[in-house]
Short mmCIF file of C-alpha atoms and ligand atoms in Angstrom, two decimals:
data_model
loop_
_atom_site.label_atom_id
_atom_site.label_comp_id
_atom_site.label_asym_id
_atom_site.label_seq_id
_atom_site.Cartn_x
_atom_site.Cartn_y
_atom_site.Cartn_z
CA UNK A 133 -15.92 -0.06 -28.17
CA UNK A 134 -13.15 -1.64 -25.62
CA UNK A 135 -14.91 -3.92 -23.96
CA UNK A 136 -11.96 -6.78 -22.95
CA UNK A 137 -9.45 -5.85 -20.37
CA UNK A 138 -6.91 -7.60 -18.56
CA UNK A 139 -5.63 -6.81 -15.31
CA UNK A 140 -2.07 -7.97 -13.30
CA UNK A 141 -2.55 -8.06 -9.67
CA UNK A 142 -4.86 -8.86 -7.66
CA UNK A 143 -4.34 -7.35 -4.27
CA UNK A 144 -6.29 -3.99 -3.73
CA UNK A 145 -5.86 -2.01 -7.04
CA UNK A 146 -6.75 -4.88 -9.22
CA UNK A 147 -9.85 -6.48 -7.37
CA UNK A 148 -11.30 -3.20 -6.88
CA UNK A 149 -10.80 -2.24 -10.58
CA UNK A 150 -12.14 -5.21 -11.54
CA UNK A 151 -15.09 -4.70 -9.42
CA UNK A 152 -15.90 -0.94 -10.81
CA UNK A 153 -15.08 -2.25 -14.67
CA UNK A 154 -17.57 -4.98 -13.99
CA UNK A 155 -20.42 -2.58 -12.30
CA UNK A 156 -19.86 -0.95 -16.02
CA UNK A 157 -20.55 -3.38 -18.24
CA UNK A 158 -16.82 -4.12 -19.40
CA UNK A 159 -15.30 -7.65 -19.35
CA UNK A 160 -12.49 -7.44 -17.22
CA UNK A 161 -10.32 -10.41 -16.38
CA UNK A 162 -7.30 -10.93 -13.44
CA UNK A 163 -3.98 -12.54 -13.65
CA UNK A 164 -2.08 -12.88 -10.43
CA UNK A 165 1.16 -14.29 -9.85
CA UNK A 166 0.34 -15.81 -6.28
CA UNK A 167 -1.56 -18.86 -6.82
CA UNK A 168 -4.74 -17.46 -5.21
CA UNK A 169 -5.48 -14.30 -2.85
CA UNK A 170 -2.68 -13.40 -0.47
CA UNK A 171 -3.99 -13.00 2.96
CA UNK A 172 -2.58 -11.67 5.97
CA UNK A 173 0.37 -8.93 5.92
CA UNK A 174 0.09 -5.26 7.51
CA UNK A 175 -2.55 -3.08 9.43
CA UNK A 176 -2.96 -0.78 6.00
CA UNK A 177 -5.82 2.67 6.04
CA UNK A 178 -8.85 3.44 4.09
CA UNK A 179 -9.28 6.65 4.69
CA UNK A 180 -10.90 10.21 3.32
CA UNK A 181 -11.90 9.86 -0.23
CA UNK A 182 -11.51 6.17 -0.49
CA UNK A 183 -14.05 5.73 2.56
CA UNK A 184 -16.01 7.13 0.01
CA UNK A 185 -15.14 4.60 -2.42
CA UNK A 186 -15.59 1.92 -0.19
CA UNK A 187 -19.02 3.34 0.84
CA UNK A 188 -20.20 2.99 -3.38
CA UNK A 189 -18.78 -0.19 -3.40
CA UNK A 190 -21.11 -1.46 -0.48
CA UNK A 191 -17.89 -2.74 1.53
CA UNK A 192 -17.94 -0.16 4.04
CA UNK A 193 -19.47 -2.07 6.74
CA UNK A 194 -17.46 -5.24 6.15
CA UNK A 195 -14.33 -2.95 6.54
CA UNK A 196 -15.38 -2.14 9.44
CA UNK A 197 -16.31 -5.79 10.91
CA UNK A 198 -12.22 -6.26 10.34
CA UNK A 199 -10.50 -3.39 11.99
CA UNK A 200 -7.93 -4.28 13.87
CA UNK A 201 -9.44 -2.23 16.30
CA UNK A 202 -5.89 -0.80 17.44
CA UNK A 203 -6.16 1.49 20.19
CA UNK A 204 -2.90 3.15 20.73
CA UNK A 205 1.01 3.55 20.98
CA UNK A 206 3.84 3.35 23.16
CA UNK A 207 7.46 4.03 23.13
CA UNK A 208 9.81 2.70 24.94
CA UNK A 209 13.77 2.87 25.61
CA UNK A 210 16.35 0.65 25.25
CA UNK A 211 15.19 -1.61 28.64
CA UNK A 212 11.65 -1.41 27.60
CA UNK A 213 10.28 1.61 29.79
CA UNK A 214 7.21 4.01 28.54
CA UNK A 215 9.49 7.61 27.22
CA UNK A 216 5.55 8.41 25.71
CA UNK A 217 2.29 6.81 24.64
CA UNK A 218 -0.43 8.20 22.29
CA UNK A 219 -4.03 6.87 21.93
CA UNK A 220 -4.94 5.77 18.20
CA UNK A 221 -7.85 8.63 18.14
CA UNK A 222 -5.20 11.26 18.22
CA UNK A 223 -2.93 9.84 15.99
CA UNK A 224 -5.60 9.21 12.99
CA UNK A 225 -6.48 11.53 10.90
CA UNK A 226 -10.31 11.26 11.06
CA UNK A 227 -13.33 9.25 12.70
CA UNK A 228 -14.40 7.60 9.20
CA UNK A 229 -11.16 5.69 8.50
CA UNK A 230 -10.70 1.94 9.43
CA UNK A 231 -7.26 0.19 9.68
CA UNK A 232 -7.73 -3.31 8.44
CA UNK A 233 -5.25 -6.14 7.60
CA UNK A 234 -4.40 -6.02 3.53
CA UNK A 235 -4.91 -9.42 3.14
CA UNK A 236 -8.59 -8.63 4.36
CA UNK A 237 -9.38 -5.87 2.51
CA UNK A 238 -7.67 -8.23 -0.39
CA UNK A 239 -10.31 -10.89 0.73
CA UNK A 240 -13.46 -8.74 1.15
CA UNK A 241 -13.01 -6.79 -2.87
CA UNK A 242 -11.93 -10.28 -4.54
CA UNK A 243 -15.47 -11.84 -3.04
CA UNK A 244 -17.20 -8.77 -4.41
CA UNK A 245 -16.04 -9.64 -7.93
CA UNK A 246 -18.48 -12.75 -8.57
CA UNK A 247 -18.85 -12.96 -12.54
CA UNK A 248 -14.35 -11.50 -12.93
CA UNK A 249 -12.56 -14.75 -14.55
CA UNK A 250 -9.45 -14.77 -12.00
CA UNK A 251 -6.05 -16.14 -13.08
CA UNK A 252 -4.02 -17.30 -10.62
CA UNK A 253 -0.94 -18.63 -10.74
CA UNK A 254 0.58 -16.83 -13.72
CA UNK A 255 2.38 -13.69 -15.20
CA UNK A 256 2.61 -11.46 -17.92
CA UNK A 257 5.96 -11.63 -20.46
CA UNK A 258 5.24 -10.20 -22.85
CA UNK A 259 2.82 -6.96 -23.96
CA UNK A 260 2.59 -6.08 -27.77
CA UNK A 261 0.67 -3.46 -28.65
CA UNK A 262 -1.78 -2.81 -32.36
CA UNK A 263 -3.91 -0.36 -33.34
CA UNK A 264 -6.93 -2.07 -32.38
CA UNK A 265 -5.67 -4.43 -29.30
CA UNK A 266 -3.26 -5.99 -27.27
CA UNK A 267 -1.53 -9.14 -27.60
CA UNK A 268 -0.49 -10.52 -24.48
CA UNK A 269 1.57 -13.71 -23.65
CA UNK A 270 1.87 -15.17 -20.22
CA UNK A 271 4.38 -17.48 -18.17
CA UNK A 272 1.64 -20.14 -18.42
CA UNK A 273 -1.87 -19.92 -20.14
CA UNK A 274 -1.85 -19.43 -24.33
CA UNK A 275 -1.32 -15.89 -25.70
CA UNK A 276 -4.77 -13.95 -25.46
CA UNK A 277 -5.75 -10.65 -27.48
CA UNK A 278 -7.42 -7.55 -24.98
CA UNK A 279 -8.93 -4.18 -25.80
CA UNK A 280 -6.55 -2.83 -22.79
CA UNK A 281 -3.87 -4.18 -19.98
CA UNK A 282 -4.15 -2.44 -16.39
CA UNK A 283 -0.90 -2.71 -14.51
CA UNK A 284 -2.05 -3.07 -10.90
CA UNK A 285 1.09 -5.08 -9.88
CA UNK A 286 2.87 -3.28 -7.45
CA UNK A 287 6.03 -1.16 -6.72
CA UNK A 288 7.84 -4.32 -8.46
CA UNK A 289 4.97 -3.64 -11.54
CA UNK A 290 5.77 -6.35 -14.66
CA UNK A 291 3.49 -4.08 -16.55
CA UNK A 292 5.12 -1.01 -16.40
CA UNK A 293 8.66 -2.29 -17.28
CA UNK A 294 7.10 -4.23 -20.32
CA UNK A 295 4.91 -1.11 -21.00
CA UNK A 296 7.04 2.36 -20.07
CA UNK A 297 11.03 0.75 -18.89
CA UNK A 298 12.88 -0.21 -16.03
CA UNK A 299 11.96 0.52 -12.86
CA UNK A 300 15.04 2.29 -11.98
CA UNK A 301 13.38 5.00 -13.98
CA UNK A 302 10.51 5.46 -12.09
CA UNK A 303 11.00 4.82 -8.28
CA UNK A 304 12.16 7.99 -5.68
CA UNK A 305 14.33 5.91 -3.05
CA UNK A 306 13.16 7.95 0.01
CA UNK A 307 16.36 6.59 2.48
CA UNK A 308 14.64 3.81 3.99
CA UNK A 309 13.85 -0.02 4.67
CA UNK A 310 11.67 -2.22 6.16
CA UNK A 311 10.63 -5.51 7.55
CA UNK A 312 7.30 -7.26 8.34
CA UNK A 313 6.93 -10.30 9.76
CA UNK A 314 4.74 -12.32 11.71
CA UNK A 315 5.75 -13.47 14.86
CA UNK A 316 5.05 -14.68 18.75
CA UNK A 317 3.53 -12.03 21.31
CA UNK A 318 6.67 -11.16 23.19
CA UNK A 319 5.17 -8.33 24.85
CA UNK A 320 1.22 -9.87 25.77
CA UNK A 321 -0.06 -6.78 23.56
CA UNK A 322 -3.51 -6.65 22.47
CA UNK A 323 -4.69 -4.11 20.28
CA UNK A 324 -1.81 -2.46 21.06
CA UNK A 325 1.89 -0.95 18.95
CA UNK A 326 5.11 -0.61 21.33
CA UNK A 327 8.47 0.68 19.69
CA UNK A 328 11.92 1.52 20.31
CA UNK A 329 13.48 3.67 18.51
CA UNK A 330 17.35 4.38 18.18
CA UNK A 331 18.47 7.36 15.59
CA UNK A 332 17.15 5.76 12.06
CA UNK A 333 16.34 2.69 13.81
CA UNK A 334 12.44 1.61 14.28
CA UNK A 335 11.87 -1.80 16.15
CA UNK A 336 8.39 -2.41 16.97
CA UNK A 337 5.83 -5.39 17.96
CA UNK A 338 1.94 -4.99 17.62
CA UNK A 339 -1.37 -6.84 18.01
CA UNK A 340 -4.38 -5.86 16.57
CA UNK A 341 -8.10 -7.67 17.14
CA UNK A 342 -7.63 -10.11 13.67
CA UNK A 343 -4.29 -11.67 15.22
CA UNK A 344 -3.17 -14.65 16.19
CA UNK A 345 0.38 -13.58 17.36
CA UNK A 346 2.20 -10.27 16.69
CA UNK A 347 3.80 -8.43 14.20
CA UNK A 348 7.16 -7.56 14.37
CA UNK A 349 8.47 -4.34 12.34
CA UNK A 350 11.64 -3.57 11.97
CA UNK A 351 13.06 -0.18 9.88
CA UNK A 352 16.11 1.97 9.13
CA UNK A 353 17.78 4.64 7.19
CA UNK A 354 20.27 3.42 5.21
CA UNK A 355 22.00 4.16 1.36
CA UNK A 356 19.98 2.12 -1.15
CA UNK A 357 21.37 -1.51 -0.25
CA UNK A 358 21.29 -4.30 -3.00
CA UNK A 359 19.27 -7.70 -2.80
CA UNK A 360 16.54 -9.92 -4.36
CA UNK A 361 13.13 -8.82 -3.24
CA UNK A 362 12.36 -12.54 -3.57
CA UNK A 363 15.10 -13.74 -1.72
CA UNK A 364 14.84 -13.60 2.29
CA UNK A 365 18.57 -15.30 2.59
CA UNK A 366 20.07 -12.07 0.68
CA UNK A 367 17.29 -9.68 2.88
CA UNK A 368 17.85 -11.43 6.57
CA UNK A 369 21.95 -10.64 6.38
CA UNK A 370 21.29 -6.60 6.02
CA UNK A 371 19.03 -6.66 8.83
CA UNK A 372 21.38 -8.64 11.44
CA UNK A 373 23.74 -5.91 10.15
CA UNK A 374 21.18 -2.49 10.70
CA UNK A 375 20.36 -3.78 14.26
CA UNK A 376 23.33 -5.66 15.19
CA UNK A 377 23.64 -3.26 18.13
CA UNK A 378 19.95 -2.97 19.58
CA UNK A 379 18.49 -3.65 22.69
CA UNK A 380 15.06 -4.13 23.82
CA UNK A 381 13.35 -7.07 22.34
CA UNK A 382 15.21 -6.32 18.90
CA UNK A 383 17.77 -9.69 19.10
CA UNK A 384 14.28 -11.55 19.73
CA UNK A 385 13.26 -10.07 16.50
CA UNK A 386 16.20 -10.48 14.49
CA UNK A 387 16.04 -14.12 15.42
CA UNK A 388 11.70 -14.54 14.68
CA UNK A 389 12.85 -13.25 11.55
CA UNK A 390 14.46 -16.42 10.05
CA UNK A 391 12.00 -18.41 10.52
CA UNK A 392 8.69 -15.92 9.35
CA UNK A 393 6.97 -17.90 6.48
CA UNK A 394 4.92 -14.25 6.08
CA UNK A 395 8.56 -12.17 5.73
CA UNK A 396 8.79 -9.22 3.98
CA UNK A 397 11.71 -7.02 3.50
CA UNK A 398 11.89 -3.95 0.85
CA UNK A 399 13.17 -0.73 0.15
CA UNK A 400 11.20 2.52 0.99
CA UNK A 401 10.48 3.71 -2.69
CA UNK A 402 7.97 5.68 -4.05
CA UNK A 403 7.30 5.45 -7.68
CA UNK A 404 7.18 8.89 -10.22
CA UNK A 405 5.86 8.66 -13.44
CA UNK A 406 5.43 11.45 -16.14
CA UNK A 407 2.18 9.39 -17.70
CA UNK A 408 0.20 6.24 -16.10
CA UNK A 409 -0.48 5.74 -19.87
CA UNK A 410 1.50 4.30 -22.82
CA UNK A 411 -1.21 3.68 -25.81
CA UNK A 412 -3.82 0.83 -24.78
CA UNK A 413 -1.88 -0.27 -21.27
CA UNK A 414 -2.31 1.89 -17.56
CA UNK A 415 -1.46 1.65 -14.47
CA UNK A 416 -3.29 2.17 -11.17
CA UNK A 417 -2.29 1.74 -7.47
CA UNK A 418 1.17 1.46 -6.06
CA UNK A 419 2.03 0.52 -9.53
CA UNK A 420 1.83 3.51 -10.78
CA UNK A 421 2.23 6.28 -8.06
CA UNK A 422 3.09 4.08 -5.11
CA UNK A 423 3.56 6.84 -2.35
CA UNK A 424 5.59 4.28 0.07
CA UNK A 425 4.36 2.49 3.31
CA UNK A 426 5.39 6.06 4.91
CA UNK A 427 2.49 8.04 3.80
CA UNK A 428 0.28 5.24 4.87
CA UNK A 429 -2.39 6.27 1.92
CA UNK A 430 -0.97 3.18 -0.62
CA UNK A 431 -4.18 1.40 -0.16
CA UNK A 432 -6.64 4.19 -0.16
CA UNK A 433 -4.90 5.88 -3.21
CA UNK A 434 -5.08 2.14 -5.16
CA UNK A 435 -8.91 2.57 -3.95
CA UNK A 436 -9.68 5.68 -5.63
CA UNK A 437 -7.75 4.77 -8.50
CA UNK A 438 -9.67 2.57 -9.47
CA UNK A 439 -12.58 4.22 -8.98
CA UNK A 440 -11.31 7.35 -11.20
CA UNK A 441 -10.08 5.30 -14.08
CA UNK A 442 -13.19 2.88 -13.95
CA UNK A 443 -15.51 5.46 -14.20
CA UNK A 444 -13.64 7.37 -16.98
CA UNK A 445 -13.75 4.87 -19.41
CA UNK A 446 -17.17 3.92 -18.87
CA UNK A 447 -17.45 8.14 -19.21
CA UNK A 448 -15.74 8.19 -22.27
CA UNK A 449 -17.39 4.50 -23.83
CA UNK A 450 -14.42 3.35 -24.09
CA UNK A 451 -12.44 5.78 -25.93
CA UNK A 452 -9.15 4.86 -23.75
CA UNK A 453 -6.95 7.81 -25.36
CA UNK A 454 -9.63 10.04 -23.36
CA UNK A 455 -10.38 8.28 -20.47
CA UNK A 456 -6.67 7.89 -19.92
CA UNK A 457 -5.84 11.50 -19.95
CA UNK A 458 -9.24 12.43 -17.65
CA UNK A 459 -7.83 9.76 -15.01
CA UNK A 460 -4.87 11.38 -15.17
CA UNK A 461 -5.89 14.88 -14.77
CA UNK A 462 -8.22 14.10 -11.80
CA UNK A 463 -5.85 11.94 -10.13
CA UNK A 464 -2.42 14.03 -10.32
CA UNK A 465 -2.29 16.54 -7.82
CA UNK A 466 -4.25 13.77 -5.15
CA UNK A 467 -1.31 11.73 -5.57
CA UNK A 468 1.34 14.67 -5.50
CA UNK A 469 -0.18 15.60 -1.97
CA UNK A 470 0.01 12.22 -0.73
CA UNK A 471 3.23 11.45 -1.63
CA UNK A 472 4.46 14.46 0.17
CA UNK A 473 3.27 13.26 3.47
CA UNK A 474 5.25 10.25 3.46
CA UNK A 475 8.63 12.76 4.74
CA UNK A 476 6.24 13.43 7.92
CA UNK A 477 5.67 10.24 8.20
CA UNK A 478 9.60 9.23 8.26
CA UNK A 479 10.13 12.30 11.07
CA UNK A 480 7.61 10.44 13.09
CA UNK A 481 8.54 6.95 12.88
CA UNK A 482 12.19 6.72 12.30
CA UNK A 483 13.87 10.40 13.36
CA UNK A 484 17.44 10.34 12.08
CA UNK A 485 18.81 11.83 15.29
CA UNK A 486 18.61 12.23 18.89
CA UNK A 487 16.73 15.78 18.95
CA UNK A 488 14.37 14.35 16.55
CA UNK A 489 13.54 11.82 19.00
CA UNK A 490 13.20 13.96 21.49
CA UNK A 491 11.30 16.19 19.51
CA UNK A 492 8.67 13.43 18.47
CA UNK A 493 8.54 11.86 22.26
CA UNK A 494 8.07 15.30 23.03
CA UNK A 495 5.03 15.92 20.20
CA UNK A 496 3.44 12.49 21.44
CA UNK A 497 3.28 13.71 25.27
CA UNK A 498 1.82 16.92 24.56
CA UNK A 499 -0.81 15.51 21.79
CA UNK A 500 -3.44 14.85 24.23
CA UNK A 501 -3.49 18.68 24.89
CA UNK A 502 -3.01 19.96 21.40
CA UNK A 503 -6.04 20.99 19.49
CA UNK A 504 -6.80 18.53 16.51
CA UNK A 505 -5.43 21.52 13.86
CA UNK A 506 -2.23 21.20 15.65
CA UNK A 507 -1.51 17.50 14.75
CA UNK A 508 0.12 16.12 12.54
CA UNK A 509 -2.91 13.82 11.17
CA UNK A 510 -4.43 17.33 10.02
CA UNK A 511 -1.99 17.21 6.75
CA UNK A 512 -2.75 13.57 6.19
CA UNK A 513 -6.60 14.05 6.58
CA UNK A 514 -6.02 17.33 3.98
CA UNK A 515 -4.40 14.56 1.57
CA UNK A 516 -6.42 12.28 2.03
CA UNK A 517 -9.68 14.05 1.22
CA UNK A 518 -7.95 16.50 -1.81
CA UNK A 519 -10.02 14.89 -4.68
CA UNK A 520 -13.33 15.54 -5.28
CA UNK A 521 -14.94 12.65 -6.29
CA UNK A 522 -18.01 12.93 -9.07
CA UNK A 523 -20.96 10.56 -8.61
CA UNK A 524 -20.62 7.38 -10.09
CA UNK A 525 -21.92 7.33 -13.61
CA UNK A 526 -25.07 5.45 -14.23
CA UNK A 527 -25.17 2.42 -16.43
C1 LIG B 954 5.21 -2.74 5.08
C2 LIG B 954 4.09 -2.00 4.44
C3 LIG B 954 3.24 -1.22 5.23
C4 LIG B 954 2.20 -0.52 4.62
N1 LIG B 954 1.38 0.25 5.37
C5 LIG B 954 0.34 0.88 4.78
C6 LIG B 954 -0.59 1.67 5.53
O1 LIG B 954 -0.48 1.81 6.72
N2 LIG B 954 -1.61 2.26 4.86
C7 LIG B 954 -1.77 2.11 3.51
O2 LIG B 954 -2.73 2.65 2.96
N3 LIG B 954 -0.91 1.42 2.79
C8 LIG B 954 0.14 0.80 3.38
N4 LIG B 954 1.01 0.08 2.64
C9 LIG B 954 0.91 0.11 1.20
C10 LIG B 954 -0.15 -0.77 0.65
O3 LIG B 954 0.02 -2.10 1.00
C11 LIG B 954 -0.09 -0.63 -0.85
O4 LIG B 954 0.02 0.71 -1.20
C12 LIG B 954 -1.34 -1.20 -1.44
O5 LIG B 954 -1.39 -2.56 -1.13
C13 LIG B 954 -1.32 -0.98 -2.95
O6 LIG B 954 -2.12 -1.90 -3.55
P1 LIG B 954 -1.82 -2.37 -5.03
O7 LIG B 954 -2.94 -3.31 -5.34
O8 LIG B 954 -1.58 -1.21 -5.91
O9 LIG B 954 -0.42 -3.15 -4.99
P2 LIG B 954 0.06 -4.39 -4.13
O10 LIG B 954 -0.68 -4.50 -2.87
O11 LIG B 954 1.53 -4.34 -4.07
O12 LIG B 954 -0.37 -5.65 -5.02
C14 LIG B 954 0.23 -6.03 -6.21
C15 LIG B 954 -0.32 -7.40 -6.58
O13 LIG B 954 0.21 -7.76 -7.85
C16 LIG B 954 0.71 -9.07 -7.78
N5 LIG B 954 1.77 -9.18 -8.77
C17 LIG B 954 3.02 -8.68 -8.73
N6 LIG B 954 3.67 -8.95 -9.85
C18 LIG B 954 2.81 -9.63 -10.65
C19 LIG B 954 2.90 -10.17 -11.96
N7 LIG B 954 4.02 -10.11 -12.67
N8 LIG B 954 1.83 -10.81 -12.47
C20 LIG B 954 0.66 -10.92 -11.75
N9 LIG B 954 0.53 -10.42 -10.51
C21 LIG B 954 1.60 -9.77 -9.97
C22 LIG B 954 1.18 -9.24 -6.36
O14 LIG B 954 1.26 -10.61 -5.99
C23 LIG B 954 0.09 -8.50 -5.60
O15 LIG B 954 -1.00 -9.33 -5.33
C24 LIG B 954 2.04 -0.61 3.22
C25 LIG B 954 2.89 -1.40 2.45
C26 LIG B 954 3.90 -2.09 3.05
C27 LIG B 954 4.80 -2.92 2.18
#
């Protein structure tokens, strides 16, 4: 029966895999590149089913104890006046869903893993599969033999290009990028987002409860444009270039940028796959069906991921060829519908042109009057709650 399995990544697929693998009885262990948790980053949602999953896991109040406890939204123009403001409650999709920080959620599963051995520090290379296990070899530690190998490593997965090809097959470029970064509290926010928008241009500062500073975001539509994802100096030139011409605090932001130790920069990519499985290796989370910061349902689909393929192969005792094709089944048209809603979610943030603009300033004044079924958050709460998930099996 499989009973060893190794896992790459440990952010919010991988911890929480390892967690539902352990609750199980298997003998799952972690390799992460980073040389221990990465904390910090991005407001991300738990929302719908993967409340749910958070709930079974006995992290749902700890969740809570780190919203960011953001209460609402304003645009502005060009010179910084209000165009439109929405309160948080009327943009989410439903009462049960916290907005934490990754790096906290990151934080609260890894602690719930007592008794996983953690690798940090080091990387996958290589992944040769045999009829009865895996061989794996690493940038570091000694080669090591597994029952299985998990990819839960991200849009940029090492597992999947080892396991299924290069990414270029996989990802769905959906006409975007984006920045994160932290940075000082131009605006004396609290708990609060402000943006200006421009067509295809997003610039926007927030504070939630957890932060020292602010975070500065910064998007646009754009043709896929070439760099190093690991590389700020190839990133920082493309956006001087996108927002050369902005006003508002945007030159303030361009110039925070250079010096963010916390920048990020990527593309706006989800990721497509025919199969999550090739023979004894998977993948769960953003890894495999990545539906783009857009859809804002990365974390809570890496959630019940987890959840789905754990409890399949405890289902099936092992028997991966089975387990693999239940996750599979049960997780398909979940991701399909949350996927989709990352195309709203570009129309909302970053309109392409000026009557979308006005169209979404226009939606955000009149939301306070709308009934609930009218909203937008309706499709995501749909999406978010389209799985139904089966009691967890007992031990
Ligand atoms: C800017 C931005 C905003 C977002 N906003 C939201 C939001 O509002 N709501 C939401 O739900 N989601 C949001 N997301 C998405 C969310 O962060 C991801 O969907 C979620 O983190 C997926 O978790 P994951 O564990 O699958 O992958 P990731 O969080 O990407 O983690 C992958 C892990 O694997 C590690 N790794 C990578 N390569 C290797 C390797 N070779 N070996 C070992 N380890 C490796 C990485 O260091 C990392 O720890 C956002 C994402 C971004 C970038």
């Amino acid at each position: 029966m499989t009973k060893t399995i190794l896992i790459s990544g440990a952010s919010i697929a991988g911890p929480a895999l390892a967690f539902w693998l352990h609750e199980h009885g298997f003998h799952p262990t972690v390799v992460e590149r980073s040389p221990a948790i990465r904390d910090g980053g991005y407001a991300i949602d738990v929302r719908g089913a993967a409340v749910t999953v958070a709930e079974r896991m006995g992290i749902l109040t700890e969740l809570r104890e780190a919203r960011t406890g953001m209460q609402g939204m304003t645009i502005v123009d060009g010179d910084g006046r209000d165009l439109a403001s929405v309160r948080m409650d009327e943009l989410v999709s439903g009462p049960d869903d916290v907005e934490l920080m990754r790096g906290a959620l990151s934080r609260i599963l890894h602690e719930r893993t007592d008794g996983v051995e953690y690798v940090f520090g080091d990387s996958i290379t290589a992944i040769e599969q045999g009829p009865h296990s895996v061989r794996v070899e690493f940038e570091r530690a000694e080669p090591r033999e597994f029952d299985l190998v998990i990819g839960a490593d991200g849009l940029h997965s090492t597992v999947r290009r080892l396991a299924f090809g290069p990414e270029s097959d996989f990802t769905r470029y959906l006409g975007f990028h984006v920045s994160i970064f932290g940075t000082e509290n131009f605006l004396d926010l609290d708990r609060w987002t402000t943006v200006h928008n421009t067509p295809g241009r997003l610039g926007g500062l927030y504070r939630a409860r957890t932060d020292r500073g602010a975070k500065a975001i910064l998007g646009f539509a754009s043709p896929r444009l070439r760099f190093d994802p690991r590389d700020p100096s190839t990133q920082l030139p493309l956006l001087d270039k996108a927002f050369r011409d902005e006003r508002w605090i945007v030159p303030q932001l361009l110039e925070a940028a250079r010096n963010a130790p916390d920048f990020y920069f990527d593309s706006i990519t989800q990721i497509r796959m025919d199969s999550w499985s090739r023979g004894r290796v998977a993948l769960v989370g953003d890894a495999g069906y990545g539906p783009s910061p857009l859809s804002g349902q990365g974390s809570s689909l890496a959630l019940v991921g987890a959840y789905v393929l754990a409890r399949e192969l405890h289902a099936a005792d092992g028997d991966h060829h089975w387990a693999f094709r239940a996750y599979e089944r049960e997780m398909r048209n979940f991701v399909a519908l949350n996927q989709k809603i990352a195309t709203d979610g570009a129309k909302t943030l970053i309109p392409k042109t000026r009557t979308g603009l006005w169209l979404r300033n226009q939606m955000f004044r009149l939301m306070p009057h709308l009934p609930k079924t009218a909203t937008l958050s309706k499709n995501v709460e749909r999406a978010a709650n389209a799985i139904d998930l089966r009691d967890r099996v007992p031990r």
